[in-house]
Coordinates of C-alpha atoms in Angstrom, one line a residue:
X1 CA 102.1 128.7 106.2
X2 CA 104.8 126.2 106.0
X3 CA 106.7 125.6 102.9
X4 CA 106.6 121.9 103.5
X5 CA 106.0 119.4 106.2
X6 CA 108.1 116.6 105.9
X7 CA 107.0 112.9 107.9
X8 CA 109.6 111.0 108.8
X9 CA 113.4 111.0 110.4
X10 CA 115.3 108.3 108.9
X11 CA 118.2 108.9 106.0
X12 CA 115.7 110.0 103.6
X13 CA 113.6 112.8 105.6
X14 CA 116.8 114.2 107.1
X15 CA 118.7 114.6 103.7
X16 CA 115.3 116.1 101.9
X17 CA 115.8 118.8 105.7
X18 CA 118.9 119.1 105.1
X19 CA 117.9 120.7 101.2
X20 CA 114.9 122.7 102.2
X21 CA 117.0 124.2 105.1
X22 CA 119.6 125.3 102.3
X23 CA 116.8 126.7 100.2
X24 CA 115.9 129.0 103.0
X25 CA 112.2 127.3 103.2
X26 CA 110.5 126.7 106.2
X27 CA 110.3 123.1 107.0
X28 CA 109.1 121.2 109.6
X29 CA 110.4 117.5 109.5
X30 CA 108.1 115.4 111.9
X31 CA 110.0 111.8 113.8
X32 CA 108.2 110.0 116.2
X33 CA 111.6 108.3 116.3
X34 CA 110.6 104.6 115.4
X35 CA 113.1 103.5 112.3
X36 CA 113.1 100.8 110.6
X37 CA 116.8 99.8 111.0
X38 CA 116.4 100.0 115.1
X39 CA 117.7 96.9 115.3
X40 CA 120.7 97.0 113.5
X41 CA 123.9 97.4 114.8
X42 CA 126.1 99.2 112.1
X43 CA 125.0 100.8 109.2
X44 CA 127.1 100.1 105.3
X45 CA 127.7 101.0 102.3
X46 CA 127.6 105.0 102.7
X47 CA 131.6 106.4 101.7
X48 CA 132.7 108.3 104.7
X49 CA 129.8 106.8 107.1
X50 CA 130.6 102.4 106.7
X51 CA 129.8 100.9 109.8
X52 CA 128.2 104.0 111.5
X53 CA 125.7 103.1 114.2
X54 CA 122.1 104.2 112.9
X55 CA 122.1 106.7 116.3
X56 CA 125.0 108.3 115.9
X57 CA 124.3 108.9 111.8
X58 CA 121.3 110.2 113.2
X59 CA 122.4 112.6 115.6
X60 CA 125.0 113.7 112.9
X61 CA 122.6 114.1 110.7
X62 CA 120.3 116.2 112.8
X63 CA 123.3 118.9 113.5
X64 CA 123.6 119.6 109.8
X65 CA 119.9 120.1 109.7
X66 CA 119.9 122.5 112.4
X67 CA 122.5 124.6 111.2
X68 CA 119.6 125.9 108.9
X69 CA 116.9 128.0 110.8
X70 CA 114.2 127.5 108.4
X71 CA 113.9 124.2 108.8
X72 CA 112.4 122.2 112.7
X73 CA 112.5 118.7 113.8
X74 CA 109.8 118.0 116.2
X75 CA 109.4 114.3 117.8
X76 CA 105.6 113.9 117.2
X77 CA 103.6 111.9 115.6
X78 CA 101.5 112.9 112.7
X79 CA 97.8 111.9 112.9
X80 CA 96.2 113.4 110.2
X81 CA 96.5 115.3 106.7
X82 CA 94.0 116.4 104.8
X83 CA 94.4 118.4 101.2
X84 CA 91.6 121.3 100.8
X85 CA 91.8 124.5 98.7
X86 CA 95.7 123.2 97.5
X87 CA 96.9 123.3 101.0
X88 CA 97.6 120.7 103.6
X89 CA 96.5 120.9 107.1
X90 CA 98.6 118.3 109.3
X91 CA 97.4 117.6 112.6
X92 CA 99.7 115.9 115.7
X93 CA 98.6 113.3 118.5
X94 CA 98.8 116.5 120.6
X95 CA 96.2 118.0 118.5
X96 CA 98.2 121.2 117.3
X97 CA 97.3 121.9 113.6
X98 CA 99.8 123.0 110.7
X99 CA 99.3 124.4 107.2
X100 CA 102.0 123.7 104.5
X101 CA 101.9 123.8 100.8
X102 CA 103.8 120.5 100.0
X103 CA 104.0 117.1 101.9
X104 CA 107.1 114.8 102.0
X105 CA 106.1 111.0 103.1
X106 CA 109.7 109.8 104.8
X107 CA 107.7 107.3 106.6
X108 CA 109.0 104.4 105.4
X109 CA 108.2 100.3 105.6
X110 CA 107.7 97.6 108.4
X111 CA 109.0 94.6 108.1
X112 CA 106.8 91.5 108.7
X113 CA 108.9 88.8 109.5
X114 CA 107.7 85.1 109.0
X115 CA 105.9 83.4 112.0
X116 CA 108.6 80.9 112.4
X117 CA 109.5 80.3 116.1
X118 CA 113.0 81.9 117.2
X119 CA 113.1 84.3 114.1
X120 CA 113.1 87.7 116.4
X121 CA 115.8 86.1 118.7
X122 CA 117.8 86.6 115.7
X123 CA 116.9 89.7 113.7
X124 CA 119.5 92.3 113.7
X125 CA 122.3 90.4 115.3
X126 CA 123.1 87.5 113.2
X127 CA 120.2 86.9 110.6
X128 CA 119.2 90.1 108.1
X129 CA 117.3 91.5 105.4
X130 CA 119.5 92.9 103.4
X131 CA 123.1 91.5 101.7
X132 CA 124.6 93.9 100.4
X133 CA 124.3 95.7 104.3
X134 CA 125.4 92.6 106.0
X135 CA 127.3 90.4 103.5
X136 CA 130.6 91.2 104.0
X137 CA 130.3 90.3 107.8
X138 CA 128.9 87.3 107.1
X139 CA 131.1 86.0 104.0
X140 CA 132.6 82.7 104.2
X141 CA 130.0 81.3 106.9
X142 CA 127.7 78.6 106.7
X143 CA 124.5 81.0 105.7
X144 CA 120.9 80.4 105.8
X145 CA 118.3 82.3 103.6
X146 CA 115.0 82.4 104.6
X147 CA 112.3 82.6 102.8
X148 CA 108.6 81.4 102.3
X149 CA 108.0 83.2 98.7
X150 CA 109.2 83.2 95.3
X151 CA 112.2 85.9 96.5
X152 CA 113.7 82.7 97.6
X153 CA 115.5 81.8 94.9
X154 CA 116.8 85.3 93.5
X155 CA 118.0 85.5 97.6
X156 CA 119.4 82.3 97.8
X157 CA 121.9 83.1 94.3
X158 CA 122.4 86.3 95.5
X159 CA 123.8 85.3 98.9
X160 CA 126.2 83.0 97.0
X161 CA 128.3 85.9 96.7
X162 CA 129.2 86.0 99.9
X163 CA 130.1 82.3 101.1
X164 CA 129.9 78.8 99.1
X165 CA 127.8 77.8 102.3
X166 CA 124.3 78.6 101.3
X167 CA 121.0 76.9 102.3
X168 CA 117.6 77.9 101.5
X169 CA 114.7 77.2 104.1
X170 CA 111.5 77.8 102.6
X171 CA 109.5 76.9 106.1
X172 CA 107.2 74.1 104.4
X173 CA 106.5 76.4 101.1
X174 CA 106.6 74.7 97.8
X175 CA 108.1 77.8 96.0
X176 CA 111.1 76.3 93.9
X177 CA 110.5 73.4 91.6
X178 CA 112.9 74.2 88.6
X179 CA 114.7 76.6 90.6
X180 CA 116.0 73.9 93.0
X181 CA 118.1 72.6 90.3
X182 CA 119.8 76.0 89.1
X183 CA 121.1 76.2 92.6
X184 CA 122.2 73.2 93.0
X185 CA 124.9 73.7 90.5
X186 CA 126.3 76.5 92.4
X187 CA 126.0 74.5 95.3
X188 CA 123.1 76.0 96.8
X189 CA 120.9 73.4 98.8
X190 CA 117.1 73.7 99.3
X191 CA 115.2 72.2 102.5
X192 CA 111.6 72.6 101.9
X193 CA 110.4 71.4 105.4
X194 CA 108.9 73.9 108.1
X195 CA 111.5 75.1 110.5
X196 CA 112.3 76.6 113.8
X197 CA 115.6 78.8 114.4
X198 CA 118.0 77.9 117.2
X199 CA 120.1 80.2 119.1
X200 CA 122.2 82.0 121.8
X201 CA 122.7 85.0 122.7
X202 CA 121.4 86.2 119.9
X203 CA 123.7 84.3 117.7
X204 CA 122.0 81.6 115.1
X205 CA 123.3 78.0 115.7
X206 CA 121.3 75.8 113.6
X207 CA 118.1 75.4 111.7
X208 CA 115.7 72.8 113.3
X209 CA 113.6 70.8 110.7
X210 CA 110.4 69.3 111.7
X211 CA 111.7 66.3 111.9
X212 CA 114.3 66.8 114.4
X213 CA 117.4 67.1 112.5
X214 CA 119.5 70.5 112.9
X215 CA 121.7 71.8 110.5
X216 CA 124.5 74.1 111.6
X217 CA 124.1 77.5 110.2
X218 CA 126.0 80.6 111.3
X219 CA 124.3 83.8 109.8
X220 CA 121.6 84.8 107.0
X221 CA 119.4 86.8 105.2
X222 CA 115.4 86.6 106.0
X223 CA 113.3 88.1 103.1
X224 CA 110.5 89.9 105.4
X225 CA 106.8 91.1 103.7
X226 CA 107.4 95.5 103.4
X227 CA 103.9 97.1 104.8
X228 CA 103.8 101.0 104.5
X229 CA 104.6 102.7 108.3
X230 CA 102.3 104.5 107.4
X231 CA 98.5 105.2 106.0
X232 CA 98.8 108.8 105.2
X233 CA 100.0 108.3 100.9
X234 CA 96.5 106.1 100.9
X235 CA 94.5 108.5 102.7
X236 CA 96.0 111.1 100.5
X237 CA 94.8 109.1 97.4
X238 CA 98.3 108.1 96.1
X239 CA 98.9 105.2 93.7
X240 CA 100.3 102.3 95.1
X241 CA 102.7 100.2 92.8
X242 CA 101.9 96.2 93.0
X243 CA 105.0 95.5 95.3
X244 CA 103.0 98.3 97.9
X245 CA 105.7 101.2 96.9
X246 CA 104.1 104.4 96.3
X247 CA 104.8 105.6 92.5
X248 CA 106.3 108.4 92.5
X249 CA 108.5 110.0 89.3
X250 CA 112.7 111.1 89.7
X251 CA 111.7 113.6 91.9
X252 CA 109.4 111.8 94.3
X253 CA 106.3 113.3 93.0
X254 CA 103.4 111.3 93.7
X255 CA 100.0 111.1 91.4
X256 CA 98.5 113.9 94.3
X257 CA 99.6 116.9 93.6
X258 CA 101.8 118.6 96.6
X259 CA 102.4 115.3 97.9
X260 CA 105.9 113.9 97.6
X261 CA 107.4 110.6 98.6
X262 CA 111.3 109.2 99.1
X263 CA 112.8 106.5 101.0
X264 CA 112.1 103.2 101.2
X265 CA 108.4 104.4 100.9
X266 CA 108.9 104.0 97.3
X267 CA 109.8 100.7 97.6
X268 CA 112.0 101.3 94.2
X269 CA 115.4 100.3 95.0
X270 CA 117.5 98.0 97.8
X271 CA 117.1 99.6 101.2
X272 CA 120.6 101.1 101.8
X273 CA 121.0 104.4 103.7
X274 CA 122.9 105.8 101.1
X275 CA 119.9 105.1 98.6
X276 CA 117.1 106.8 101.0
X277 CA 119.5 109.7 101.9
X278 CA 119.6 110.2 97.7
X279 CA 116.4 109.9 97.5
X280 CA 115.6 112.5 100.4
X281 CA 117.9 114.6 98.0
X282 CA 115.8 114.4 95.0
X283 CA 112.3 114.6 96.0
X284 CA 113.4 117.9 98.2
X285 CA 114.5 119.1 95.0
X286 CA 111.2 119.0 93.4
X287 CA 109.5 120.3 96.4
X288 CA 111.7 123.4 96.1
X289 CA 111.6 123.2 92.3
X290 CA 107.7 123.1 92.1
X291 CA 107.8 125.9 95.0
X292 CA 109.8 127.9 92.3
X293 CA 107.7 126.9 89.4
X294 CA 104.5 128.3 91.1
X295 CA 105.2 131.7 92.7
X296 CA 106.4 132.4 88.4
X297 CA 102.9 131.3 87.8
X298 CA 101.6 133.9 90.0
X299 CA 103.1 136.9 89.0
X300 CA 102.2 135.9 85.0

């Protein structure tokens, strides 16, 4: 009987490893090795790890975690869980079978990108989803935010930051009406006809408007739809926030108990490495803290 099972090998399911294995309980951490960051180049914002390749803070990451022999990382992928009798049996696509006490969904999000032609010729290299990852290498450029909801404008302010250069596409959605004019006194324009993105190499080069003009435009944010990577916290019977996070408390307990949740699964903060990795932190500790809490239960 495992301790826990953990699903998941990004920041978040290696840091909430990295505390069971200093616990002393036996973990399994399952990664079928698909992350969400895949295509990004370097990874910010972490002191001692800015501008990191996600691989190499991978493999980093992974040495620290096998320095504890409780804990295993197996590249599998999870097909099943099931909760009976207050245990968990986890089942792989090679049809072994496991039996833990606690579950921790690392699984993460997907991102959905808009169907606007040339947008995955972009993604990762020169357009992103995240600012406060990618601003600084983009400040002072002539940006583009794209967006096709109401994130648009919050986005399109945000990204002022970084550059005075800002222009938000909304790809032929009416989603700013008042809004148009609050940006416009910081200089931020909005172009409300459908699009197609222009590039080489990777590199954006200009927003094409329906109509055939093109506007020059150097780098910038995309604001994707999040799915969940994963069905299990459904299947499981977990609530789902209205953004599509699954609510969990400080210690990424979930409303099932034994099931746990950290990372961008939550969907409860900006999607930063140093964020999931914290996260990872936390909800191992309330694993290993409800571990504690029940074997006192036990002997009362």
């Amino acid at each position: 009987m495992l301790d826990c099972v953990i699903i998941g090998g990004g920041p978040a399911g290696l840091n909430a490893a990295l505390v069971m294995g200093r616990a002393g309980r036996k973990t399994i951490l399952f990664d079928e090795d698909k992350p969400r960051n895949r295509v990004t180049q370097e990874s910010h914002g972490f002191i001692t790890q800015d501008g990191v390749k996600p691989s190499e803070f991978k493999k980093r990451a992974r040495t620290d975690v096998q320095k504890y022999p409780s804990v295993s990382i197996k590249e599998e992928r999870v097909e099943i869980i099931e909760k009976a009798s207050g245990v968990f049996r986890i089942q792989t696509k090679g049809g072994t079978d496991y039996m833990a006490k606690k579950v921790l969904l690392a699984t993460g999000l997907r991102d959905v990108l808009p169907e606007i032609p040339g947008i995955q010729n972009v993604y990762g290299t020169s357009v992103f989803s995240c600012p406060f990852c990618d601003g600084w290498e983009m400040r002072g450029k002539a940006l583009a935010v794209i967006a096709e909801n109401e994130r648009a404008f919050h986005m399109g302010k945000l990204l002022s930051n970084w550059s005075g250069d800002v222009m938000v596409f909304t790809n032929g959605y009416q989603v700013l009406d008042e809004e148009k004019d609050i940006l416009a006194r910081q200089h931020v324009t909005v172009v409300k006809e459908k699009i197609e993105v222009k590039s080489k190499g990777g590199q954006l080069t200009s927003i094409r408007l329906q109509n055939g003009q093109e506007i020059k435009r150097e780098a910038g944010i995309v604001v994707t739809d999040l799915v969940q990577s994963a069905p299990f916290a459904e299947q499981l019977g977990c609530e789902i926030t209205p953004n599509g996070g699954i609510k969990v408390d400080s210690f990424g307990r979930t409303t099932v108990e034994g099931v746990y949740a950290c990372g961008d699964t939550s969907l409860s903060t900006p999607y930063q490495l140093v964020i999931a990795a914290a996260e990872g932190n936390k909800a191992a500790a309330g694993v290993i803290m409800d571990l504690v809490e029940a074997a006192f239960l036990l002997e009362a």
